Coordinates of C-alpha atoms in Angstrom, one line a residue:
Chain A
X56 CA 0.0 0.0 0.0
X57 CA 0.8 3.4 -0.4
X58 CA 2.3 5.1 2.4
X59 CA 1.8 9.1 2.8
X60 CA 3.6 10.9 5.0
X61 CA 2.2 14.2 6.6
X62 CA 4.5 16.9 8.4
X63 CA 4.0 18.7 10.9
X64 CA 0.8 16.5 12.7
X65 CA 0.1 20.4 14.1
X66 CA 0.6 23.5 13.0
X67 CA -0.2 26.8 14.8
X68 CA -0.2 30.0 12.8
X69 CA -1.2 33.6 13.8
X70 CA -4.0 35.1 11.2
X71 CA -2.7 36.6 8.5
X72 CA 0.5 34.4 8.2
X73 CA 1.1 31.5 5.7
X74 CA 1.1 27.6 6.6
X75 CA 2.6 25.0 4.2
X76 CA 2.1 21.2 4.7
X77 CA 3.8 18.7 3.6
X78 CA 2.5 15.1 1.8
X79 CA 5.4 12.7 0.9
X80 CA 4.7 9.6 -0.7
X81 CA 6.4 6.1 -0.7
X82 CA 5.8 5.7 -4.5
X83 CA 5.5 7.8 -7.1
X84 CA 2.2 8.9 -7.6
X85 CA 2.3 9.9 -11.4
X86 CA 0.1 7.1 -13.2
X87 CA 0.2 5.8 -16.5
X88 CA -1.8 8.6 -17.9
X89 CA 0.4 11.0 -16.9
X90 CA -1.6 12.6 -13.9
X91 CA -0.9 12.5 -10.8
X92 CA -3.8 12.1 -8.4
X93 CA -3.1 13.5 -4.9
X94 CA -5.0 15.7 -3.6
X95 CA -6.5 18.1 -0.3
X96 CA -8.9 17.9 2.1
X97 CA -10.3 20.0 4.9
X98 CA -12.1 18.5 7.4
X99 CA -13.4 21.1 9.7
X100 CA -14.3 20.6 13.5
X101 CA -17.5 18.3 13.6
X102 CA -17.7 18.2 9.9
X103 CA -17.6 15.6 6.8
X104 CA -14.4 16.4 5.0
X105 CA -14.4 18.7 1.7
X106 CA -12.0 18.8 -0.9
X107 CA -9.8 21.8 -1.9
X108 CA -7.0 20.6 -4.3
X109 CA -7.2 17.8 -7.1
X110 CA -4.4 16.5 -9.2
X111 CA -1.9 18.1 -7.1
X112 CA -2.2 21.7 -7.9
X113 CA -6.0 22.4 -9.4
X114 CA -8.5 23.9 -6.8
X115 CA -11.6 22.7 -6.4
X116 CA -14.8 25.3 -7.4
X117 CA -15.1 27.7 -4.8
X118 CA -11.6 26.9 -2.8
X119 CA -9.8 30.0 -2.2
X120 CA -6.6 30.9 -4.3
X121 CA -4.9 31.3 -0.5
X122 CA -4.6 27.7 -0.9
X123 CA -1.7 26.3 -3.3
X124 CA -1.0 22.9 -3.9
X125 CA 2.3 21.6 -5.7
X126 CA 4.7 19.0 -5.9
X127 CA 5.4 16.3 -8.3
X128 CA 6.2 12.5 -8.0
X129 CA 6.7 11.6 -4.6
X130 CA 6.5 14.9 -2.7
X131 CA 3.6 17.6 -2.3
X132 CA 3.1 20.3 -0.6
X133 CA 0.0 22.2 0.5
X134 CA 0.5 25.9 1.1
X135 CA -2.5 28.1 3.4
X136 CA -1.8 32.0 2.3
X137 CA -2.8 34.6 4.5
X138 CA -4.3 32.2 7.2
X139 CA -8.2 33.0 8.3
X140 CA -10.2 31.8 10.8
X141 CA -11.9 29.7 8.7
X142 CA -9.1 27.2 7.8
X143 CA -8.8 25.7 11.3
X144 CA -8.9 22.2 11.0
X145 CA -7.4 19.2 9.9
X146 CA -6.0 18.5 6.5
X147 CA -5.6 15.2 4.5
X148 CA -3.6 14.4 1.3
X149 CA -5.0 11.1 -0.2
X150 CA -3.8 9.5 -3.2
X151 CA -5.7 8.2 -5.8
X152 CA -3.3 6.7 -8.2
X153 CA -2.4 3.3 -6.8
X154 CA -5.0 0.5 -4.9
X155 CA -5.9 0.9 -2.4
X156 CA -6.2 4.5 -1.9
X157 CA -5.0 5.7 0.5
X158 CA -5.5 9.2 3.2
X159 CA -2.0 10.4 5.0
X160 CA -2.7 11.0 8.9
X161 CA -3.6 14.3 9.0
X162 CA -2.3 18.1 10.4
X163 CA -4.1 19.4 12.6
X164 CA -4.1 23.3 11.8
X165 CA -4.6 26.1 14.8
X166 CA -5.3 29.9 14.6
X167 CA -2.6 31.1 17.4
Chain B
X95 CA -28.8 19.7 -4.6
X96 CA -26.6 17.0 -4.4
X97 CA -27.0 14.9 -1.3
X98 CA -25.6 12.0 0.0
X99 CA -27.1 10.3 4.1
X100 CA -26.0 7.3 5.3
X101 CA -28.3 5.6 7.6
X102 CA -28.6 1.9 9.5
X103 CA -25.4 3.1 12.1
X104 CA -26.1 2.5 15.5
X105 CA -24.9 0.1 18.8
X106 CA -24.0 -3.6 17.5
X107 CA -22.9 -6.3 19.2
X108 CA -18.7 -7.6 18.8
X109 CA -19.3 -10.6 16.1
X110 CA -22.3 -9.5 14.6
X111 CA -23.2 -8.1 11.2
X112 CA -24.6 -4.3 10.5
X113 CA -25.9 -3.3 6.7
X114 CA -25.3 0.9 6.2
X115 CA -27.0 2.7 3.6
X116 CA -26.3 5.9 1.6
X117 CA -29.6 7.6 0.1
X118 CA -28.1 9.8 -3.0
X119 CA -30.1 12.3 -4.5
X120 CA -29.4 15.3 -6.6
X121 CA -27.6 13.9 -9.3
X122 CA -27.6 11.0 -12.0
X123 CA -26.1 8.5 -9.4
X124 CA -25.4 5.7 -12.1
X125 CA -22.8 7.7 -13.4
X126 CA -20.5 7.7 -10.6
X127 CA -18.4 5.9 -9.1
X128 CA -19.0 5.8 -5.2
X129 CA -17.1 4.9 -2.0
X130 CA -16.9 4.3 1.9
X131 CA -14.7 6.0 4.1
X132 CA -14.4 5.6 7.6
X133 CA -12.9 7.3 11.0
X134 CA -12.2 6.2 14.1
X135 CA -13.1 8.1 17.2
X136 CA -10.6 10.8 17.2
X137 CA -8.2 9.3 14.4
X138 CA -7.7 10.3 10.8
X139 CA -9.4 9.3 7.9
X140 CA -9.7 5.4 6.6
X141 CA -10.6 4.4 2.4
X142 CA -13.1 1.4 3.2
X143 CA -13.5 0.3 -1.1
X144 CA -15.5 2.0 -4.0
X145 CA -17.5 0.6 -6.6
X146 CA -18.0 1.4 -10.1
X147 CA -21.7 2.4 -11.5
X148 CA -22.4 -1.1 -12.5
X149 CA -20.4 -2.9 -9.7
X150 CA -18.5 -4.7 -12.4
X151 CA -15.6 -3.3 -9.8
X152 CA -15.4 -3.0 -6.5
X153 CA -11.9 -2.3 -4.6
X154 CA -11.4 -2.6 -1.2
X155 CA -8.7 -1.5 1.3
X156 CA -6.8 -5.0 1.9
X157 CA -7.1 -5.3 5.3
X158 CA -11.2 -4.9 5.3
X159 CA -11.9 -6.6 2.2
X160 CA -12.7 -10.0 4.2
X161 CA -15.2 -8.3 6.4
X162 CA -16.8 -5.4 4.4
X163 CA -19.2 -5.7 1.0
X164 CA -19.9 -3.1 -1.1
X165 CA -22.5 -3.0 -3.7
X166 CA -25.0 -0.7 -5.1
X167 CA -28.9 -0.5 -6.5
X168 CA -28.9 2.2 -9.2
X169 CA -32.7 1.9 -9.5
X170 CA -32.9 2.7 -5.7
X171 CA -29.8 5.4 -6.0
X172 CA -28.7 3.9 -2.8
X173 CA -24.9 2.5 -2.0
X174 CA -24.4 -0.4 0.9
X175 CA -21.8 -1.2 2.7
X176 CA -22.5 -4.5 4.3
X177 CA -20.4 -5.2 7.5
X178 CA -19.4 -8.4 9.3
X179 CA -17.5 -10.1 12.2
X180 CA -17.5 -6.6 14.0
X181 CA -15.0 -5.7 16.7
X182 CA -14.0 -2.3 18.6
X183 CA -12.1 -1.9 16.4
X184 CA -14.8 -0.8 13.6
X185 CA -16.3 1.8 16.3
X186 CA -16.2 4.8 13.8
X187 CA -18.0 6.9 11.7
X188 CA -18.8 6.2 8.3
X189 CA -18.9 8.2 5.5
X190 CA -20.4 7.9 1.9
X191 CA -18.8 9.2 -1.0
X192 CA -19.2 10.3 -4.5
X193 CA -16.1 9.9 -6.7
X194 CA -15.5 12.1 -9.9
X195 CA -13.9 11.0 -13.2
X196 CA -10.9 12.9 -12.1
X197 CA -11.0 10.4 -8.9
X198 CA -11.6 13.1 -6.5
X199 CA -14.0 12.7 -3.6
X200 CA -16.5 15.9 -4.7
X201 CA -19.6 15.1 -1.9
X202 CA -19.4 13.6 1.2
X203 CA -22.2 12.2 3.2
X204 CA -22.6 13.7 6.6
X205 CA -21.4 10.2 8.5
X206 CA -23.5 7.7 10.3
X207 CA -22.0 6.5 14.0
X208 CA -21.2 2.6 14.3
X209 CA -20.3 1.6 17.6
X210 CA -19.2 -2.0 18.5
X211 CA -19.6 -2.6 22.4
X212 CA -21.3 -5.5 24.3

């Protein structure tokens, strides 16, 4: 399986400041097609997850442009511009290029 | 609207079987592929399997595939996710998921509670 790697497991920022988050993979995650499907999610206190970023670096409709996604083959990186209130919460990469999917183990993301 | 509630959580017994049930509505379910994800009581986030729209395939994280069944009724627009043998260790919520062509998870249900305890 899969293995994806999450650093930090928290982060606390003050408002206003950025916040990057790291995804590293134990295999590549480009597939034969020549995307590579890792992605974002936010899953906010007492909520169902929601996605942000697909295929690495493509936000989702609606998803802020504060939130930047990059990376390519084994290491991604999710970066949180200008930190609002809203963003607490903790956030999942999850790749969906090999079986069986797979989630990393979260970061847990707090407004200082 | 797109919507997606599970249903059939609840209090179950360690050995015994429980049948969940995602209601979709809001959107041509028979042209998706859908999916079960679960998570542990203050843990991160677990891929249970997804199915194709005709359940000609049905993938399964390796280490539940021998306990969990997935399967679908399109006339019904309603996913399953038949569970058996059930130990503590299944005490989590479970989520139901709609997967896009670009195999991103677009709609989540809003979780239905399973807890295993005698």
């Amino acid at each position: 399986d899969v293995v994806l790697t999450q650093t930090p497991v928290s982060l606390s920022v003050t408002l206003g400041d950025q916040a990057s988050i790291s995804c590293r993979s134990s295999q590549s995650l480009e597939y034969s097609d020549g995307y590579t499907y890792l992605e974002w999610y936010l899953q906010k206190p007492g909520q169902s997850p929601q996605l942000l970023i697909y295929e690495v670096s493509n936000r989702f409709s609606g998803v802020p442009d504060r939130f930047i996604g990059s990376g390519s083959g084994t290491d991604f990186t999710l970066k949180i511009s200008r930190v609002e209130p809203e963003d607490l919460g903790v956030y999942y990469c999850f790749q969906a290029t090999h079986d069986p999917l797979t989630f990393g183990s979260g970061t847990k993301l707090e407004i200082k | 609207e797109v919507k997606l509630v599970e249903s059939g959580g609840g209090l179950v017994q360690p050995g015994r079987s429980l049948k969940l049930s995602c209601a979709a509505s809001g959107f041509s379910f028979n042209d998706y592929w859908m999916g079960w994800v679960r998570q542990a009581p203050g843990k991160g986030l677990e891929w249970i399997g997804e199915i194709n729209q005709d359940s000609s395939t049905i993938n399964y994280t390796p280490s539940l595939k021998d306990k969990f069944t997935i399967s679908r009724d399109n006339a019904q627009n309603t996913l399953y996710l038949q569970m058996s043998k059930l130990g503590s260790e299944d005490t989590a919520i479970y989520y139901c998921a709609r997967i896009t062509t670009v195999a991103t998870i677009d709609y989540w249900g809003q979780g239905v509670m399973v807890t295993v305890s005698s």
